Amino acid sequence: NAFCVLGMARRAHTIARAYAKYREAFSHPILDYPLIRENLARIKAENAAMLAAIFATARLQDQLDIGEWPNQDGKLLLRLLVNIQKYLTALYSVEHIHHALDVLAGNGTIETFSSLPRLLRDCIVCENWEGTHNILRMQVLKDILKYDIDQIYITFMQGEFAKLDVTSKHTQLLAEKLNEFERELSQFRQLNPELQSLNIQFIVDRMAILYCALMLLIEAQDQKEKNKSASKLDCYQYFYILHIADKKIHYDQAYLDLITRIISTE
């Protein structure tokens, strides 16, 4: 389900980006306008983070299947990762395709002009296929209370940081956010059952976002070491700004340069 919706959103982004290079408004291609660039950069960065996460999860599943993952908590961890990613990928991908429709404006709603209307309909189906958002959230809550799956998640995430450059500012900032989340989980466990049911939506969001960010940062640092490219690191930085950083977005030249770099690479 996750791979399916991410593929739909990537197709929508490709269509929207190509259209933005072709369509002119006020004598300029609309891709020249910062709001269009921001729209497309957000789709690309969020999709890149979620794609890194789902590939990492598929690798973990492979390791478990062939017996290279002896940890007895492996199945529980995979159960959690699949649930939170099914939730986040479907939620964001519907938004992404909607944003792509916005780029095409009226043409985006015409069935014979592009595949975007069909992609949006199909993605909405996947959003509720194999569990709605609330069902998945409540399953995570049940597993936290029954299996301490939140602690399994924290232990795994801390272990994954060993793959990163510990001297990197990006690594240090993300590690601080994981420590903050661990404290949030402790507070969450002190709530009464009704409040836990209400607040689990924020816990699931945080779990999924931090996991996606970490997996993308691992890929980004690996990419930079091997071929000196920073395209994935740009996506990571934007994902961090959008979903993890405490402060509001500062719309300055550095921000404009970042979103421009993100959409400039295929």
Short mmCIF file of C-alpha atoms in Angstrom, two decimals:
data_model
loop_
_atom_site.label_atom_id
_atom_site.label_comp_id
_atom_site.label_asym_id
_atom_site.label_seq_id
_atom_site.Cartn_x
_atom_site.Cartn_y
_atom_site.Cartn_z
CA ASN A 1 0.00 0.00 0.00
CA ALA A 2 2.82 2.40 0.88
CA PHE A 3 4.80 1.68 -2.28
CA CYS A 4 1.61 2.09 -4.30
CA VAL A 5 0.66 5.54 -3.02
CA LEU A 6 4.24 6.80 -3.16
CA GLY A 7 4.38 5.77 -6.80
CA MET A 8 1.13 7.61 -7.48
CA ALA A 9 2.44 10.77 -5.83
CA ARG A 10 5.74 10.59 -7.73
CA ARG A 11 3.81 10.24 -10.99
CA ALA A 12 1.70 13.27 -10.04
CA HIS A 13 4.84 15.26 -9.22
CA THR A 14 6.39 14.38 -12.59
CA ILE A 15 3.25 15.54 -14.41
CA ALA A 16 2.99 18.77 -12.41
CA ARG A 17 6.68 19.66 -12.79
CA ALA A 18 6.61 19.08 -16.55
CA TYR A 19 3.46 21.19 -16.86
CA ALA A 20 4.96 23.98 -14.75
CA LYS A 21 7.93 24.21 -17.13
CA TYR A 22 5.56 24.48 -20.13
CA ARG A 23 2.64 26.59 -18.86
CA GLU A 24 3.17 30.34 -18.94
CA ALA A 25 1.52 33.07 -16.89
CA PHE A 26 2.43 36.75 -17.15
CA SER A 27 5.04 35.87 -19.80
CA HIS A 28 6.91 33.42 -17.55
CA PRO A 29 6.75 29.64 -17.06
CA ILE A 30 4.91 29.12 -13.80
CA LEU A 31 7.87 27.10 -12.50
CA ASP A 32 9.65 30.47 -12.19
CA TYR A 33 7.26 31.49 -9.42
CA PRO A 34 8.40 30.65 -5.86
CA LEU A 35 4.98 29.43 -4.67
CA ILE A 36 4.92 26.81 -7.42
CA ARG A 37 8.49 25.79 -6.58
CA GLU A 38 7.57 25.49 -2.91
CA ASN A 39 4.57 23.32 -3.78
CA LEU A 40 6.65 20.93 -5.88
CA ALA A 41 9.60 20.90 -3.45
CA ARG A 42 7.35 19.85 -0.59
CA ILE A 43 5.97 16.92 -2.58
CA LYS A 44 9.46 15.79 -3.57
CA ALA A 45 11.02 16.11 -0.10
CA GLU A 46 8.21 14.34 1.74
CA ASN A 47 8.03 11.60 -0.87
CA ALA A 48 11.80 11.09 -0.69
CA ALA A 49 11.67 10.70 3.10
CA MET A 50 8.80 8.22 3.00
CA LEU A 51 10.42 6.27 0.16
CA ALA A 52 13.67 5.97 2.11
CA ALA A 53 11.68 4.69 5.08
CA ILE A 54 9.69 2.06 3.21
CA PHE A 55 12.80 0.72 1.43
CA ALA A 56 14.52 0.48 4.81
CA THR A 57 11.53 -1.42 6.18
CA ALA A 58 11.55 -3.80 3.21
CA ARG A 59 15.23 -4.47 3.93
CA LEU A 60 14.39 -5.28 7.56
CA GLN A 61 11.67 -7.66 6.37
CA ASP A 62 14.21 -9.41 4.13
CA GLN A 63 16.63 -9.77 7.03
CA LEU A 64 13.92 -11.26 9.19
CA ASP A 65 12.78 -13.67 6.46
CA ILE A 66 16.26 -15.11 5.86
CA GLY A 67 17.17 -15.32 9.54
CA GLU A 68 19.73 -12.50 9.65
CA TRP A 69 17.76 -10.65 12.29
CA PRO A 70 17.86 -12.80 15.43
CA ASN A 71 16.31 -10.12 17.66
CA GLN A 72 13.09 -11.54 19.06
CA ASP A 73 11.43 -8.11 18.83
CA GLY A 74 11.87 -8.03 15.05
CA LYS A 75 8.31 -9.00 14.19
CA LEU A 76 6.84 -6.49 16.62
CA LEU A 77 9.04 -3.72 15.24
CA LEU A 78 8.04 -4.52 11.66
CA ARG A 79 4.38 -4.61 12.68
CA LEU A 80 4.76 -1.08 14.05
CA LEU A 81 6.77 0.27 11.11
CA VAL A 82 4.31 -1.09 8.57
CA ASN A 83 1.32 0.40 10.42
CA ILE A 84 2.79 3.88 10.85
CA GLN A 85 4.06 4.02 7.27
CA LYS A 86 0.83 2.82 5.75
CA TYR A 87 -0.83 5.66 7.64
CA LEU A 88 1.63 8.45 6.80
CA THR A 89 2.25 7.57 3.15
CA ALA A 90 -1.45 7.47 2.35
CA LEU A 91 -2.19 10.68 4.25
CA TYR A 92 0.60 12.68 2.62
CA SER A 93 0.25 11.20 -0.87
CA VAL A 94 -3.38 12.27 -1.16
CA GLU A 95 -2.25 15.79 -0.26
CA HIS A 96 0.60 15.56 -2.78
CA ILE A 97 -1.66 14.63 -5.66
CA HIS A 98 -4.04 17.40 -4.65
CA HIS A 99 -1.12 19.86 -4.72
CA ALA A 100 -0.17 18.57 -8.16
CA LEU A 101 -3.74 19.24 -9.30
CA ASP A 102 -3.36 22.81 -8.05
CA VAL A 103 -0.34 23.29 -10.33
CA LEU A 104 -2.41 22.30 -13.36
CA ALA A 105 -5.34 24.44 -12.16
CA GLY A 106 -8.51 23.79 -14.18
CA ASN A 107 -6.71 21.40 -16.50
CA GLY A 108 -5.91 19.23 -13.50
CA THR A 109 -9.55 18.21 -13.11
CA ILE A 110 -10.06 17.18 -16.75
CA GLU A 111 -9.92 13.42 -17.22
CA THR A 112 -8.67 13.62 -20.79
CA PHE A 113 -5.88 16.09 -20.00
CA SER A 114 -3.85 14.03 -17.53
CA SER A 115 -4.02 11.01 -15.21
CA LEU A 116 -4.18 13.19 -12.07
CA PRO A 117 -7.94 12.78 -11.44
CA ARG A 118 -7.59 8.98 -11.58
CA LEU A 119 -4.49 9.07 -9.37
CA LEU A 120 -6.35 11.11 -6.77
CA ARG A 121 -9.32 8.74 -6.71
CA ASP A 122 -7.13 5.66 -6.47
CA CYS A 123 -4.98 7.20 -3.75
CA ILE A 124 -8.05 8.01 -1.66
CA VAL A 125 -9.05 4.35 -1.92
CA CYS A 126 -5.58 3.33 -0.69
CA GLU A 127 -5.91 5.82 2.17
CA ASN A 128 -8.62 3.62 3.67
CA TRP A 129 -7.53 0.26 2.26
CA GLU A 130 -6.14 -2.21 4.83
CA GLY A 131 -7.07 0.05 7.73
CA THR A 132 -8.24 3.64 8.14
CA HIS A 133 -6.10 6.22 9.90
CA ASN A 134 -7.87 5.80 13.21
CA ILE A 135 -7.77 2.00 13.09
CA LEU A 136 -4.01 2.08 12.54
CA ARG A 137 -3.54 4.61 15.34
CA MET A 138 -5.53 2.48 17.77
CA GLN A 139 -3.59 -0.63 16.78
CA VAL A 140 -0.36 1.17 17.65
CA LEU A 141 -1.84 2.20 21.01
CA LYS A 142 -2.89 -1.37 21.71
CA ASP A 143 0.62 -2.62 20.89
CA ILE A 144 2.23 0.05 23.09
CA LEU A 145 0.18 -1.02 26.08
CA LYS A 146 0.46 -4.76 25.43
CA TYR A 147 3.97 -5.21 24.01
CA ASP A 148 5.84 -1.99 24.95
CA ILE A 149 6.35 -1.47 21.25
CA ASP A 150 7.27 2.15 21.85
CA GLN A 151 10.39 1.05 23.71
CA ILE A 152 11.27 -1.38 20.91
CA TYR A 153 10.98 1.54 18.49
CA ILE A 154 13.24 3.82 20.57
CA THR A 155 15.89 1.12 20.98
CA PHE A 156 15.89 0.43 17.24
CA MET A 157 16.10 4.13 16.33
CA GLN A 158 19.00 4.69 18.71
CA GLY A 159 20.83 1.77 17.12
CA GLU A 160 20.32 3.21 13.62
CA PHE A 161 22.12 6.40 14.62
CA ALA A 162 25.32 4.36 14.61
CA LYS A 163 25.15 4.49 10.79
CA LEU A 164 25.45 8.29 10.83
CA ASP A 165 28.31 10.73 11.15
CA VAL A 166 28.05 11.68 14.83
CA THR A 167 29.93 14.94 14.20
CA SER A 168 27.27 16.15 11.77
CA LYS A 169 24.96 18.90 12.99
CA HIS A 170 22.06 17.15 11.26
CA THR A 171 22.74 13.96 13.24
CA GLN A 172 23.00 15.81 16.54
CA LEU A 173 19.79 17.78 16.03
CA LEU A 174 17.82 14.70 15.04
CA ALA A 175 19.19 12.74 18.01
CA GLU A 176 17.98 15.52 20.31
CA LYS A 177 14.50 15.27 18.79
CA LEU A 178 14.44 11.51 19.36
CA ASN A 179 15.38 12.07 23.01
CA GLU A 180 12.56 14.61 23.31
CA PHE A 181 10.15 12.10 21.84
CA GLU A 182 11.25 9.45 24.32
CA ARG A 183 10.31 11.83 27.14
CA GLU A 184 6.96 12.52 25.43
CA LEU A 185 6.27 8.78 25.37
CA SER A 186 6.86 8.56 29.13
CA GLN A 187 4.36 11.36 29.70
CA PHE A 188 1.91 9.74 27.30
CA ARG A 189 1.93 6.53 29.34
CA GLN A 190 0.80 8.48 32.42
CA LEU A 191 -2.43 9.61 30.76
CA ASN A 192 -5.77 7.95 31.39
CA PRO A 193 -7.11 5.60 28.66
CA GLU A 194 -9.39 8.18 27.03
CA LEU A 195 -6.65 10.77 26.78
CA GLN A 196 -4.27 8.15 25.41
CA SER A 197 -6.81 7.35 22.69
CA LEU A 198 -7.02 11.04 21.84
CA ASN A 199 -3.29 11.73 21.89
CA ILE A 200 -2.17 8.59 20.04
CA GLN A 201 -2.60 10.45 16.75
CA PHE A 202 0.28 12.77 17.69
CA ILE A 203 2.41 9.87 18.90
CA VAL A 204 1.95 7.99 15.62
CA ASP A 205 2.70 11.12 13.61
CA ARG A 206 5.91 11.68 15.55
CA MET A 207 6.99 8.06 15.25
CA ALA A 208 6.48 8.02 11.50
CA ILE A 209 8.08 11.40 10.84
CA LEU A 210 11.18 10.70 12.93
CA TYR A 211 11.62 7.30 11.28
CA CYS A 212 11.30 8.80 7.79
CA ALA A 213 13.73 11.58 8.66
CA LEU A 214 16.34 9.18 10.04
CA MET A 215 16.18 6.83 7.06
CA LEU A 216 16.47 9.73 4.61
CA LEU A 217 19.41 11.19 6.53
CA ILE A 218 21.19 7.82 6.37
CA GLU A 219 20.68 7.76 2.60
CA ALA A 220 21.72 11.41 2.26
CA GLN A 221 24.99 10.97 4.11
CA ASP A 222 25.76 7.82 2.14
CA GLN A 223 25.03 9.62 -1.14
CA LYS A 224 27.28 12.53 -0.22
CA GLU A 225 30.15 10.23 0.71
CA LYS A 226 29.92 8.18 -2.49
CA ASN A 227 29.24 10.70 -5.25
CA LYS A 228 29.40 14.09 -3.50
CA SER A 229 25.78 14.84 -4.40
CA ALA A 230 23.65 16.67 -1.84
CA SER A 231 20.24 16.22 -3.48
CA LYS A 232 18.95 13.90 -0.76
CA LEU A 233 20.45 16.07 1.96
CA ASP A 234 18.48 19.03 0.55
CA CYS A 235 15.30 16.94 0.74
CA TYR A 236 16.18 15.95 4.31
CA GLN A 237 16.77 19.57 5.33
CA TYR A 238 13.41 20.61 3.91
CA PHE A 239 11.61 17.67 5.53
CA TYR A 240 13.21 18.63 8.85
CA ILE A 241 12.12 22.27 8.45
CA LEU A 242 8.56 21.25 7.61
CA HIS A 243 7.95 18.62 10.28
CA ILE A 244 10.59 18.56 13.01
CA ALA A 245 12.13 21.99 13.59
CA ASP A 246 10.66 23.99 16.47
CA LYS A 247 10.80 27.38 14.84
CA LYS A 248 8.56 28.62 12.07
CA ILE A 249 9.79 28.69 8.49
CA HIS A 250 11.89 31.75 7.73
CA TYR A 251 11.10 32.78 4.17
CA ASP A 252 14.49 34.16 3.24
CA GLN A 253 16.90 33.71 0.34
CA ALA A 254 18.36 30.54 1.87
CA TYR A 255 14.87 28.98 1.96
CA LEU A 256 14.23 29.98 -1.65
CA ASP A 257 17.59 28.56 -2.72
CA LEU A 258 16.81 25.28 -0.94
CA ILE A 259 13.45 24.67 -2.60
CA THR A 260 14.92 25.70 -5.96
CA ARG A 261 17.72 23.14 -5.64
CA ILE A 262 15.23 20.43 -4.72
CA ILE A 263 13.09 20.88 -7.84
CA SER A 264 16.07 21.42 -10.12
CA THR A 265 17.07 17.73 -9.96
CA GLU A 266 14.94 15.00 -11.51
#
